[in-house]
C-alpha cells in the first residue's frame, strides 16, 4: 500500500507539472520592446555615420604625418601639449607685457589646474577608445597618457589657458586660434584623437574656464 500511495502521489505531481507546463506553453508570448522606437533607431544610425565620418577624418589627417617633417612636427607639438607649452606661454607673457601679465598667468594657471583635474574624470565616464585602437590603418606615433579619447585633454587645457590671454588682449585671438588648431591637428595626426574629441575639448575648456577667467581678471 505505501508503494501504491507513493506511485499515486508521484503521478499526481507529474500531472500537476504537466498542467502547469501546458498553461505556460499556452500563454501568448510578449513582443520584445523596441529600443527607443523610431527615434532610437534614427539616433543609432546617425551615431554610426558620425563615428564613421570621424574615423575617416582621422585617416585623412594621419596622412600628413607619413613624411618625416609632418611626423616630427605632430609628435613635437603633441608632446609640448603634455605641459611644456605652458611655461613657454608664461615666459612670453612676462616678456611682452611685464607685470601686467601676472593676473593673466594666475587665471591661466587656475584654469589649467581645474581642467587637468576634470578631463580625466570625463574621459573615464565616456570611455571612448582612441582611433588607433579602432582601426589598424591608424598608427599611434607616440605614447599615450591614458586609453580614452573623448574629450581631448590637450585641447581642453590649452583652450582654458588661452581664454584669459584673449580676454586681456583681444589682439591675440588669431594667434590663439592658430595655436589651438595646430594642437588639434597634431593630436589627430598622431592617431590619438578624433576631430570630435578636439571640438568637444575646446568647447569644454571655453565653457568651464570663461567664468573663472572673468572673475580672476576682475579681482
Coordinates of C-alpha atoms in Angstrom, one line a residue:
X1 CA 0.0 0.0 0.0
X2 CA 2.7 2.5 0.8
X3 CA 4.2 1.8 -2.6
X4 CA 0.9 2.4 -4.4
X5 CA 0.4 5.6 -2.5
X6 CA 3.9 6.8 -3.4
X7 CA 3.3 6.0 -7.1
X8 CA -0.1 7.8 -6.9
X9 CA 1.4 10.9 -5.4
X10 CA 4.2 10.9 -7.9
X11 CA 1.7 10.6 -10.7
X12 CA -0.3 13.4 -9.3
X13 CA 2.8 15.6 -9.2
X14 CA 3.6 14.8 -12.8
X15 CA 0.1 15.6 -13.8
X16 CA 0.2 18.9 -12.0
X17 CA 3.6 19.8 -13.5
X18 CA 2.3 18.8 -16.9
X19 CA -0.8 21.0 -16.5
X20 CA 1.5 23.9 -15.4
X21 CA 3.6 23.3 -18.5
X22 CA 0.6 23.3 -20.7
X23 CA -0.6 26.6 -19.2
X24 CA 2.8 28.2 -19.6
X25 CA 3.0 26.9 -23.2
X26 CA -0.4 28.3 -24.0
X27 CA 0.4 31.8 -22.6
X28 CA 0.9 34.2 -25.5
X29 CA 4.5 35.4 -26.0
X30 CA 5.0 39.1 -25.4
X31 CA 6.8 41.0 -28.1
X32 CA 10.2 42.4 -27.1
X33 CA 10.2 46.2 -26.5
X34 CA 11.8 48.2 -29.2
X35 CA 15.0 50.1 -28.1
X36 CA 13.8 53.7 -28.2
X37 CA 11.4 53.2 -31.1
X38 CA 11.9 55.0 -34.3
X39 CA 13.8 57.9 -32.7
X40 CA 16.2 55.5 -31.1
X41 CA 16.9 53.8 -34.4
X42 CA 17.5 57.1 -36.1
X43 CA 19.9 58.2 -33.4
X44 CA 21.7 54.8 -33.6
X45 CA 22.1 55.2 -37.4
X46 CA 23.2 58.8 -37.1
X47 CA 25.7 58.0 -34.4
X48 CA 27.2 55.2 -36.5
X49 CA 27.5 57.5 -39.5
X50 CA 29.1 60.3 -37.4
X51 CA 31.6 57.8 -36.0
X52 CA 32.4 56.5 -39.5
X53 CA 33.0 60.1 -40.7
X54 CA 35.1 60.8 -37.6
X55 CA 37.3 57.9 -38.3
X56 CA 37.6 58.8 -41.9
X57 CA 38.8 62.2 -40.9
X58 CA 41.4 60.7 -38.7
X59 CA 42.7 58.6 -41.6
X60 CA 42.8 61.8 -43.8
X61 CA 44.8 63.8 -41.3
X62 CA 47.1 61.0 -40.4
X63 CA 48.4 61.0 -44.0
X64 CA 50.0 64.4 -43.3
X65 CA 52.3 62.6 -40.8
X66 CA 53.6 60.0 -43.2
X67 CA 56.5 62.1 -44.2
X68 CA 59.3 62.8 -41.7
X69 CA 58.6 66.6 -41.4
X70 CA 54.9 66.0 -40.7
X71 CA 55.5 63.2 -38.3
X72 CA 58.2 65.0 -36.4
X73 CA 56.0 68.2 -36.2
X74 CA 53.0 66.3 -35.0
X75 CA 54.9 64.4 -32.3
X76 CA 56.7 67.6 -31.1
X77 CA 53.5 69.7 -30.9
X78 CA 51.7 66.9 -29.2
X79 CA 54.4 66.5 -26.6
X80 CA 54.5 70.2 -26.0
X81 CA 50.8 69.9 -25.1
X82 CA 51.7 67.5 -22.4
X83 CA 52.8 70.5 -20.3
X84 CA 55.9 72.1 -21.8
X85 CA 53.9 74.7 -23.7
X86 CA 52.5 76.4 -20.6
X87 CA 55.8 77.7 -19.1
X88 CA 56.7 78.9 -22.6
X89 CA 53.5 80.9 -22.8
X90 CA 54.0 82.3 -19.3
X91 CA 57.5 83.5 -20.3
X92 CA 56.2 85.1 -23.4
X93 CA 53.5 86.9 -21.5
X94 CA 56.1 88.3 -19.0
X95 CA 58.4 89.2 -21.8
X96 CA 55.8 91.2 -23.7
X97 CA 53.5 92.6 -21.0
X98 CA 55.7 92.7 -17.9
X99 CA 54.0 92.9 -14.5
X100 CA 50.6 93.4 -16.2
X101 CA 50.6 89.7 -17.2
X102 CA 50.7 88.4 -13.6
X103 CA 47.0 88.3 -13.2
X104 CA 46.6 86.6 -16.6
X105 CA 49.1 84.0 -15.7
X106 CA 47.3 83.4 -12.4
X107 CA 44.0 83.0 -14.2
X108 CA 45.5 80.7 -16.8
X109 CA 47.1 78.6 -14.0
X110 CA 43.8 78.2 -12.2
X111 CA 42.1 77.1 -15.4
X112 CA 44.8 74.6 -16.2
X113 CA 44.6 73.1 -12.7
X114 CA 40.8 72.8 -12.8
X115 CA 40.6 71.4 -16.3
X116 CA 43.5 69.0 -15.7
X117 CA 41.5 67.5 -12.8
X118 CA 38.2 67.3 -14.7
X119 CA 39.1 65.9 -18.1
X120 CA 40.3 62.5 -16.8
X121 CA 37.0 62.0 -15.0
X122 CA 35.0 62.8 -18.1
X123 CA 37.2 60.5 -20.2
X124 CA 36.7 57.6 -17.9
X125 CA 32.9 58.3 -17.8
X126 CA 32.6 58.3 -21.6
X127 CA 35.2 55.6 -22.2
X128 CA 35.7 56.1 -25.9
X129 CA 38.7 54.2 -27.3
X130 CA 41.4 56.0 -29.2
X131 CA 41.4 55.9 -33.1
X132 CA 44.4 53.7 -33.4
X133 CA 42.7 51.1 -31.2
X134 CA 39.7 51.0 -33.6
X135 CA 41.4 51.0 -37.0
X136 CA 44.7 49.1 -37.8
X137 CA 45.3 51.6 -40.6
X138 CA 45.7 54.4 -38.0
X139 CA 49.1 54.4 -36.3
X140 CA 50.0 55.8 -32.9
X141 CA 53.1 58.0 -33.4
X142 CA 53.8 58.4 -29.7
X143 CA 52.9 57.1 -26.3
X144 CA 49.5 57.9 -24.7
X145 CA 48.9 59.2 -21.2
X146 CA 45.6 57.2 -20.9
X147 CA 43.5 54.9 -23.1
X148 CA 40.4 57.2 -23.5
X149 CA 39.8 59.6 -26.3
X150 CA 36.8 61.8 -25.6
X151 CA 37.3 64.7 -25.0
X152 CA 40.8 65.8 -25.9
X153 CA 42.6 66.9 -22.7
X154 CA 45.2 68.7 -24.7
X155 CA 42.6 70.9 -26.5
X156 CA 40.6 71.3 -23.3
X157 CA 43.5 72.5 -21.2
X158 CA 45.1 74.7 -23.9
X159 CA 41.8 76.4 -24.6
X160 CA 41.3 77.1 -20.9
X161 CA 44.8 78.7 -20.7
X162 CA 44.2 80.8 -23.9
X163 CA 40.8 82.2 -22.7
X164 CA 42.2 84.7 -20.1
X165 CA 45.0 85.7 -22.6
X166 CA 42.5 86.6 -25.2
X167 CA 40.2 88.3 -22.7
X168 CA 43.1 90.5 -21.6
X169 CA 44.5 91.2 -25.0
X170 CA 41.9 90.6 -27.8
X171 CA 44.5 91.1 -30.5
X172 CA 46.0 87.7 -29.5
X173 CA 42.8 85.9 -30.8
X174 CA 44.2 85.0 -34.2
X175 CA 47.4 83.6 -32.7
X176 CA 45.4 81.7 -30.1
X177 CA 43.1 80.1 -32.7
X178 CA 46.1 79.1 -34.8
X179 CA 47.8 77.5 -31.8
X180 CA 44.6 75.6 -30.9
X181 CA 44.1 74.4 -34.5
X182 CA 47.8 73.3 -34.6
X183 CA 47.4 71.3 -31.4
X184 CA 44.2 69.8 -32.8
X185 CA 45.9 68.7 -36.0
X186 CA 48.8 67.2 -34.1
X187 CA 46.5 65.2 -31.8
X188 CA 44.6 63.8 -34.8
X189 CA 47.7 63.2 -36.9
X190 CA 49.3 61.1 -34.2
X191 CA 46.3 58.8 -34.1
X192 CA 45.3 59.7 -30.6
X193 CA 42.0 61.7 -31.2
X194 CA 39.0 62.2 -33.4
X195 CA 38.1 65.6 -34.7
X196 CA 35.0 65.5 -32.4
X197 CA 37.3 64.9 -29.4
X198 CA 39.2 68.2 -30.3
X199 CA 36.0 70.2 -30.8
X200 CA 34.5 68.9 -27.6
X201 CA 37.7 69.5 -25.6
X202 CA 37.9 73.1 -26.9
X203 CA 34.2 73.6 -26.1
X204 CA 34.5 72.2 -22.5
X205 CA 37.7 74.3 -22.0
X206 CA 36.0 77.5 -23.0
X207 CA 32.7 76.9 -21.1
X208 CA 34.4 75.9 -17.9
X209 CA 37.3 78.5 -18.0
X210 CA 35.4 81.6 -19.1
X211 CA 33.6 82.4 -15.8
X212 CA 36.7 81.8 -13.8
X213 CA 38.8 83.9 -16.1
X214 CA 36.4 86.8 -15.9
X215 CA 36.4 86.6 -12.2
X216 CA 40.2 86.3 -11.8
X217 CA 40.9 89.2 -14.2
X218 CA 38.3 91.4 -12.4
X219 CA 39.7 90.8 -8.8

